[in-house]
PDB file of C-alpha atoms in Angstrom:
ATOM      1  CA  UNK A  11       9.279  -4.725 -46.836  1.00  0.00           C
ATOM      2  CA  UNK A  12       7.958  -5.670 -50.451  1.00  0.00           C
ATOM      3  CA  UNK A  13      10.696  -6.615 -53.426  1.00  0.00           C
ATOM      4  CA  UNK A  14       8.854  -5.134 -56.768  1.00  0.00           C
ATOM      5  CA  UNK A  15       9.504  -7.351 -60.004  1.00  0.00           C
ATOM      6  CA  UNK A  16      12.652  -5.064 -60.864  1.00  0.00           C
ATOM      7  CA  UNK A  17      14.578  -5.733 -57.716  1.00  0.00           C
ATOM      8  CA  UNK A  18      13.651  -2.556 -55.692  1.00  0.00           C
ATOM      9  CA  UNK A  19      12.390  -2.681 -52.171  1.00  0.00           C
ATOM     10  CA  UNK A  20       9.467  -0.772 -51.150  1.00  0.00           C
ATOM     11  CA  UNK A  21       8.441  -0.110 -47.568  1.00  0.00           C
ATOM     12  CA  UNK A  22       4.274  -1.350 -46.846  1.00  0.00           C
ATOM     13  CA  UNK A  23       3.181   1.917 -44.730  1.00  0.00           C
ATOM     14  CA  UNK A  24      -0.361   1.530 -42.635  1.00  0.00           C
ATOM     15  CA  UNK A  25      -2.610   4.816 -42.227  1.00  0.00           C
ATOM     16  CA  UNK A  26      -1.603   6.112 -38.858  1.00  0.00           C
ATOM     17  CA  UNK A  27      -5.185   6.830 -38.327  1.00  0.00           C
ATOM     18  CA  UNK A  28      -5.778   2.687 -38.786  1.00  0.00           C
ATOM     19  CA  UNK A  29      -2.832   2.169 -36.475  1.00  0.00           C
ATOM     20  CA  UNK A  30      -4.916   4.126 -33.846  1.00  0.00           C
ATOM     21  CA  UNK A  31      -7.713   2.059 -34.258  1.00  0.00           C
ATOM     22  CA  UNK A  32      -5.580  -0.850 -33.832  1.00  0.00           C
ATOM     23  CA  UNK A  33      -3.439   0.302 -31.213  1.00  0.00           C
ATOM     24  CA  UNK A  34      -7.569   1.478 -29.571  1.00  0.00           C
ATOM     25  CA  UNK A  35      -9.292  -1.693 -30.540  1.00  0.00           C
ATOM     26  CA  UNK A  36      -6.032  -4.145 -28.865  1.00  0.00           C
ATOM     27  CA  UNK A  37      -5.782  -1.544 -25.548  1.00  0.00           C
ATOM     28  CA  UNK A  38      -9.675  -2.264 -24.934  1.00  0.00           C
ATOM     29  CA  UNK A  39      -9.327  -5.923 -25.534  1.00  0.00           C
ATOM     30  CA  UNK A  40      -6.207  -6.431 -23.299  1.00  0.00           C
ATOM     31  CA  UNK A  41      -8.610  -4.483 -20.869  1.00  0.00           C
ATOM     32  CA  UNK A  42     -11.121  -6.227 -21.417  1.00  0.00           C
ATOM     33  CA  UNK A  43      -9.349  -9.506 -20.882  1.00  0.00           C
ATOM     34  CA  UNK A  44      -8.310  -8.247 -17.589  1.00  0.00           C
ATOM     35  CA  UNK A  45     -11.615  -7.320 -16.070  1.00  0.00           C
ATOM     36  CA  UNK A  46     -13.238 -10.526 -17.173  1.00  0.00           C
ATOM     37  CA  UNK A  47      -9.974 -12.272 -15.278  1.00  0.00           C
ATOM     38  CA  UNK A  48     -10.682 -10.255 -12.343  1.00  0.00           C
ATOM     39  CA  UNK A  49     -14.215 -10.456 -12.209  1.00  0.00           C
ATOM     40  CA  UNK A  50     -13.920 -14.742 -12.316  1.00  0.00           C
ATOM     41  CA  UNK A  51     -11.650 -14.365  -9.710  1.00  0.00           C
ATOM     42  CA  UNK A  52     -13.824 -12.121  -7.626  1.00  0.00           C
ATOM     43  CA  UNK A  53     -16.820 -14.458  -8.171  1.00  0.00           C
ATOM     44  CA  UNK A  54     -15.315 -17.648  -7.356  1.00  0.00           C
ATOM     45  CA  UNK A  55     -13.941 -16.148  -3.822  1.00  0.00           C
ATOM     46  CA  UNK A  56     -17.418 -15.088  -2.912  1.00  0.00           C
ATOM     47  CA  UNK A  57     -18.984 -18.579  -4.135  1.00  0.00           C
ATOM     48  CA  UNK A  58     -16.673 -20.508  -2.111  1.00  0.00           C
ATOM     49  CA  UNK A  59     -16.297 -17.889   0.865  1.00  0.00           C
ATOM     50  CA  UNK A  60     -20.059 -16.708   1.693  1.00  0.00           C
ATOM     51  CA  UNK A  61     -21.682 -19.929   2.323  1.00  0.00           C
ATOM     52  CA  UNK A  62     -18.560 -20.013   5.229  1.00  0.00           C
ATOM     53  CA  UNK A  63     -19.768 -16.889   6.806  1.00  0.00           C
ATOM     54  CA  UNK A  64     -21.523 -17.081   9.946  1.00  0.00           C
ATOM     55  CA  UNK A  65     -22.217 -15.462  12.881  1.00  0.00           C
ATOM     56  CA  UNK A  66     -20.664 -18.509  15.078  1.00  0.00           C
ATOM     57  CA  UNK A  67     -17.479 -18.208  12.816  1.00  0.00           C
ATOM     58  CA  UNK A  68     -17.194 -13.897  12.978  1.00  0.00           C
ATOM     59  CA  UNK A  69     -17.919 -14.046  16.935  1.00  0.00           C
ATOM     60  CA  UNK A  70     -15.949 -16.543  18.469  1.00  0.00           C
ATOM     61  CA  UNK A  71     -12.357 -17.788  19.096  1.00  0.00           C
ATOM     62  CA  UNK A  72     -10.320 -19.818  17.637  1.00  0.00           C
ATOM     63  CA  UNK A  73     -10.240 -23.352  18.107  1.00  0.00           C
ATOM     64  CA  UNK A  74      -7.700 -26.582  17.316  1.00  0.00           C
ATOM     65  CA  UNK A  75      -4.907 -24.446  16.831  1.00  0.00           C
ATOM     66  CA  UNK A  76      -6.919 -22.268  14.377  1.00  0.00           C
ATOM     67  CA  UNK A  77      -8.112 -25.236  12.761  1.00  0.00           C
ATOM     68  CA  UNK A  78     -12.140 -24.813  13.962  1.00  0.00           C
ATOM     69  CA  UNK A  79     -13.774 -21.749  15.306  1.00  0.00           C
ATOM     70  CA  UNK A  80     -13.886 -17.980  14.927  1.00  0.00           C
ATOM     71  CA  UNK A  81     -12.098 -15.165  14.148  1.00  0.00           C
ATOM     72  CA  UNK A  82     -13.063 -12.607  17.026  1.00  0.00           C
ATOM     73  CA  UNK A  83      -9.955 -12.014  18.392  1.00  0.00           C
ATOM     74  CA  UNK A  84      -8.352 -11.524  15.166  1.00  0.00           C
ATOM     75  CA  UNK A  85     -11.004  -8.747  14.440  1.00  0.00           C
ATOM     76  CA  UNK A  86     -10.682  -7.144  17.729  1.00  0.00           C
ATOM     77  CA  UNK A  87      -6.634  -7.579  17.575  1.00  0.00           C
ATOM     78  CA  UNK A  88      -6.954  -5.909  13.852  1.00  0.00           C
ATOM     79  CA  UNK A  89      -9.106  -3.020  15.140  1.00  0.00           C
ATOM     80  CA  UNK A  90      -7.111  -2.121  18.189  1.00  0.00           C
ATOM     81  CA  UNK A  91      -3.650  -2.496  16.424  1.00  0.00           C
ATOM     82  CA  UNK A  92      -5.118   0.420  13.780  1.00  0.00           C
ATOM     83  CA  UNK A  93      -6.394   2.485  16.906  1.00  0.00           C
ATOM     84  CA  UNK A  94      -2.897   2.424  18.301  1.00  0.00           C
ATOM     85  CA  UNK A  95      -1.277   3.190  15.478  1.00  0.00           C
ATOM     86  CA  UNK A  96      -3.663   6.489  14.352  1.00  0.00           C
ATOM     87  CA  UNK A  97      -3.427   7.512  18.007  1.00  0.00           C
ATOM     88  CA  UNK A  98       0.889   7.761  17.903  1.00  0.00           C
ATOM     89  CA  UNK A  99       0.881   8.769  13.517  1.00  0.00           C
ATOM     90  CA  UNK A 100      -1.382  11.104  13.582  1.00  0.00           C
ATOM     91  CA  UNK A 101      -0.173  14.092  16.188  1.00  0.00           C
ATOM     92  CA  UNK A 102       3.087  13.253  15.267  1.00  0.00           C
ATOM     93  CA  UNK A 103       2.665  13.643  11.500  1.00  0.00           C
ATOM     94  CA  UNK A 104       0.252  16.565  11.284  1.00  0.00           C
ATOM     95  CA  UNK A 105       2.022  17.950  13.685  1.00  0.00           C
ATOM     96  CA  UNK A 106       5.478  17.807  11.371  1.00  0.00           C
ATOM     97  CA  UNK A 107       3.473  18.517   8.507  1.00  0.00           C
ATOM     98  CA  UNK A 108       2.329  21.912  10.064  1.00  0.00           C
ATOM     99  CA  UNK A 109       5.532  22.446  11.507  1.00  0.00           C
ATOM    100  CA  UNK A 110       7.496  21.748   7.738  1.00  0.00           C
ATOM    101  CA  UNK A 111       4.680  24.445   6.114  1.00  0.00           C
ATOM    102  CA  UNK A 112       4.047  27.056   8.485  1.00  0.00           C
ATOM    103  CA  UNK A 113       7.558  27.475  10.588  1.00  0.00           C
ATOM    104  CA  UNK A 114      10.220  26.445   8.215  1.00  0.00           C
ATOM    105  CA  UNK A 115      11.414  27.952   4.834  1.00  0.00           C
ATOM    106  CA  UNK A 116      13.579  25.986   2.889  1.00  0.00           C
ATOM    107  CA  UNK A 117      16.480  25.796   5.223  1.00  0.00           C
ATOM    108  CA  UNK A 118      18.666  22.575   6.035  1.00  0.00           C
ATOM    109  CA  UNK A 119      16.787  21.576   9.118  1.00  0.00           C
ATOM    110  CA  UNK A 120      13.645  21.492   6.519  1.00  0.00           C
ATOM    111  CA  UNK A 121      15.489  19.665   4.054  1.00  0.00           C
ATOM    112  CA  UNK A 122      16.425  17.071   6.513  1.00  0.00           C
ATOM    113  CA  UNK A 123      13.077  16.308   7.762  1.00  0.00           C
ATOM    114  CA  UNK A 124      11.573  15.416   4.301  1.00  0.00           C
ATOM    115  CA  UNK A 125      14.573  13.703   3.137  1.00  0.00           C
ATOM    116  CA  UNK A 126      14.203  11.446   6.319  1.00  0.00           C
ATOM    117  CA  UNK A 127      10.415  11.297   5.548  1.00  0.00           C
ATOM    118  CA  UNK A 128      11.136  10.274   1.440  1.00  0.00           C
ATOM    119  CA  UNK A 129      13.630   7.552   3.023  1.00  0.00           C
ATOM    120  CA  UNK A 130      11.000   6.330   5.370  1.00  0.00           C
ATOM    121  CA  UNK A 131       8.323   6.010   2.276  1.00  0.00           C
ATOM    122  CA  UNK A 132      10.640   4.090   0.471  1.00  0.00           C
ATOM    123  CA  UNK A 133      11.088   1.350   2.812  1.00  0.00           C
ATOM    124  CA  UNK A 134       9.448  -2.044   2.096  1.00  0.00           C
ATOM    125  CA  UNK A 135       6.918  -3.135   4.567  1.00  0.00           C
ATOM    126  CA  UNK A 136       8.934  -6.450   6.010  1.00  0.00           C
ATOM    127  CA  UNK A 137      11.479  -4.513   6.617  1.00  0.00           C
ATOM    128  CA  UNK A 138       9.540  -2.021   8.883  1.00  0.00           C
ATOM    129  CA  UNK A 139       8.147  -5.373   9.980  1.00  0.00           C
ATOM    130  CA  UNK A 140      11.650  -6.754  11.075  1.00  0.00           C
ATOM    131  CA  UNK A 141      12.593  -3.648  12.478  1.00  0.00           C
ATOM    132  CA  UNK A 142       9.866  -3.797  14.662  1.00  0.00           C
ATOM    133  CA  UNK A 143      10.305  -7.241  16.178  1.00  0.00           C
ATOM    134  CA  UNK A 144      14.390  -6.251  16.937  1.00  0.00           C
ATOM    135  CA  UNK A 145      13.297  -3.246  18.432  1.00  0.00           C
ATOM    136  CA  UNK A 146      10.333  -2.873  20.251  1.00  0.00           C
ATOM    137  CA  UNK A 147       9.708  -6.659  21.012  1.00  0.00           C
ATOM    138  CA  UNK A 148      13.716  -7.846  21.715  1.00  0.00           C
ATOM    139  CA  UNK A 149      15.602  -4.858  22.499  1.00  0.00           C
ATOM    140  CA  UNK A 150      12.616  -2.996  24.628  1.00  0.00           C
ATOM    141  CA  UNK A 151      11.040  -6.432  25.984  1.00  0.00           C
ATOM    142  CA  UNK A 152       7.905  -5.392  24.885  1.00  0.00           C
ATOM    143  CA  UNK A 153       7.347  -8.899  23.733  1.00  0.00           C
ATOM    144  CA  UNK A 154       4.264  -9.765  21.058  1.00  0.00           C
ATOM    145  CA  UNK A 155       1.409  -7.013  21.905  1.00  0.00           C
ATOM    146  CA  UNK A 156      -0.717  -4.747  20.083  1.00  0.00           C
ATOM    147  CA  UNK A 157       1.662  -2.279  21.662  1.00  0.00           C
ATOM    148  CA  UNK A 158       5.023  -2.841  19.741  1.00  0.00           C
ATOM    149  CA  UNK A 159       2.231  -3.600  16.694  1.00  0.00           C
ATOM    150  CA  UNK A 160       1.069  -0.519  16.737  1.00  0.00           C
ATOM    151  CA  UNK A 161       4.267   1.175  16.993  1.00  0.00           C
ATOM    152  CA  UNK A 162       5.882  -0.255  13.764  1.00  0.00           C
ATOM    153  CA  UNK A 163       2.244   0.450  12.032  1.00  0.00           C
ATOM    154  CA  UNK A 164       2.778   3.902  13.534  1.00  0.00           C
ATOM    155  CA  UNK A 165       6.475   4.096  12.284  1.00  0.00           C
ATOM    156  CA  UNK A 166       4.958   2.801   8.435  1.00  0.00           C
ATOM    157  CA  UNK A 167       2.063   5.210   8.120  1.00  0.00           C
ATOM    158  CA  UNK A 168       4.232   8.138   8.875  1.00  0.00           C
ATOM    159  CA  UNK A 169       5.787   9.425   5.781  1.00  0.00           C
ATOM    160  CA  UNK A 170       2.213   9.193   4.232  1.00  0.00           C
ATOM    161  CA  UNK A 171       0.359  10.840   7.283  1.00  0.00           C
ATOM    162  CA  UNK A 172       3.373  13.660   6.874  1.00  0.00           C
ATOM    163  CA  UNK A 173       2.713  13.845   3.223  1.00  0.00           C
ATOM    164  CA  UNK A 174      -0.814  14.448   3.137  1.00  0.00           C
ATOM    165  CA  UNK A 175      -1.189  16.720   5.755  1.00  0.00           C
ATOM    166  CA  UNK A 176       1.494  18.855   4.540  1.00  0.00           C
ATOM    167  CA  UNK A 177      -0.506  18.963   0.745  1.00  0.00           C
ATOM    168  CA  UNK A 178      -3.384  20.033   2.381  1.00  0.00           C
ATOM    169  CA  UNK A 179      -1.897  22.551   4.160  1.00  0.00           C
ATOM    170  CA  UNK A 180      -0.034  23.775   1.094  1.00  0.00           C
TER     171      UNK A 180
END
C-alpha cells in the first residue's frame, strides 16, 4: 500500500506476467539449491565409501561382532529374503488381481477384497515389521529366519503386487 500526498491509499500492483518470472526464476533456484545439496551429499558418500570397497570386505563374514570383516552373509541373507518373498506375493497377488478383473463385477465380495487391499497399503512398514515378529516368529515359533522374513516382506508387497497386476490387466 502507498499513501498519496492527499491522504488516499493506493494499492502497488506487479505485472502478473513479472510475477511469473518471479514465481519461474525462485522455483528454479529453490531447485537448483536442492540438486546442488543432493549432489554434495552424493559425492561425499562415494569419497568416503569407495576407497572401503573391497573384494575381502563384499566376500566374507563378519567379524568382532560386526566390528571387522565382510558383509557376505548380509548380501546372501538380503537376496534370499527377496526370493522368498516374490515366490509367496507374487501367485498370490496376480492371482487376486486376475481374479478381482476377470471373475468379479462390482459386487460386495469385490468390494471387500480391495478395501482389505487399500487398508493393507496404508500400513506403515514397522508396523508390518512388528506384526511379523508376534506372529510368525512368537506365536508360530518360527524364530529369526529368512522364513518368517520373507513372509512379512510377502504380507508388505501385497497390496502393490495386487495393484499393479490388476492395472495391467485393466
Amino acid at each position: 500500500l502507498m499513501v498519496a500526498s492527499d491522504g488516499h491509499t493506493a494499492r502497488l500492483r506487479l505485472n502478473p506476467e513479472t510475477t511469473h518470472r518471479l514465481a519461474v526464476v525462485g522455483l528454479w533456484a529453490c531447485a537448483g539449491l536442492a540438486l546442488t545439496v543432493l549432489a554434495g551429499i552424493i559425492v561425499l558418500v562415494l569419497a568416503k565409501g569407495l576407497p572401503m570397497l573391497s573384494p575381502s570386505f563384499l566376500l566374507e563374514s563378519p567379524e568382532r561382532m560386526g566390528r571387522a570383516g565382510g558383509i557376505f552373509p548380509t548380501i546372501v541373507g538380503t537376496v534370499l529374503l527377496t526370493l522368498v518373498a516374490l515366490l509367496m506375493a507374487t501367485p498370490l497377488g496376480v492371482g487376486t488381481a486376475i481374479y478381482l478383473t476377470e471373475y468379479t463385477q462390482a459386487g460386495r465380495l469385490a468390494k471387500v477384497i480391495r478395501f482389505g487391499v487399500e487398508c493393507l497399503a496404508g500400513v506403515p512398514s514397522i508396523i508390518f515389521g512388528l506384526f511379523g515378529f508376534i506372529f510368525f516368529v512368537i506365536y508360530l515359533k518360527m524364530g529369526w529366519s529368512v522364513l518368517s522374513g520373507g513372509l512379512t516382506l510377502a504380507i508388505m508387497v501385497l497390496p502393490t503386487i495386487i495393484r499393479t497386476a490388476e492395472e495391467a490387466i485393466r
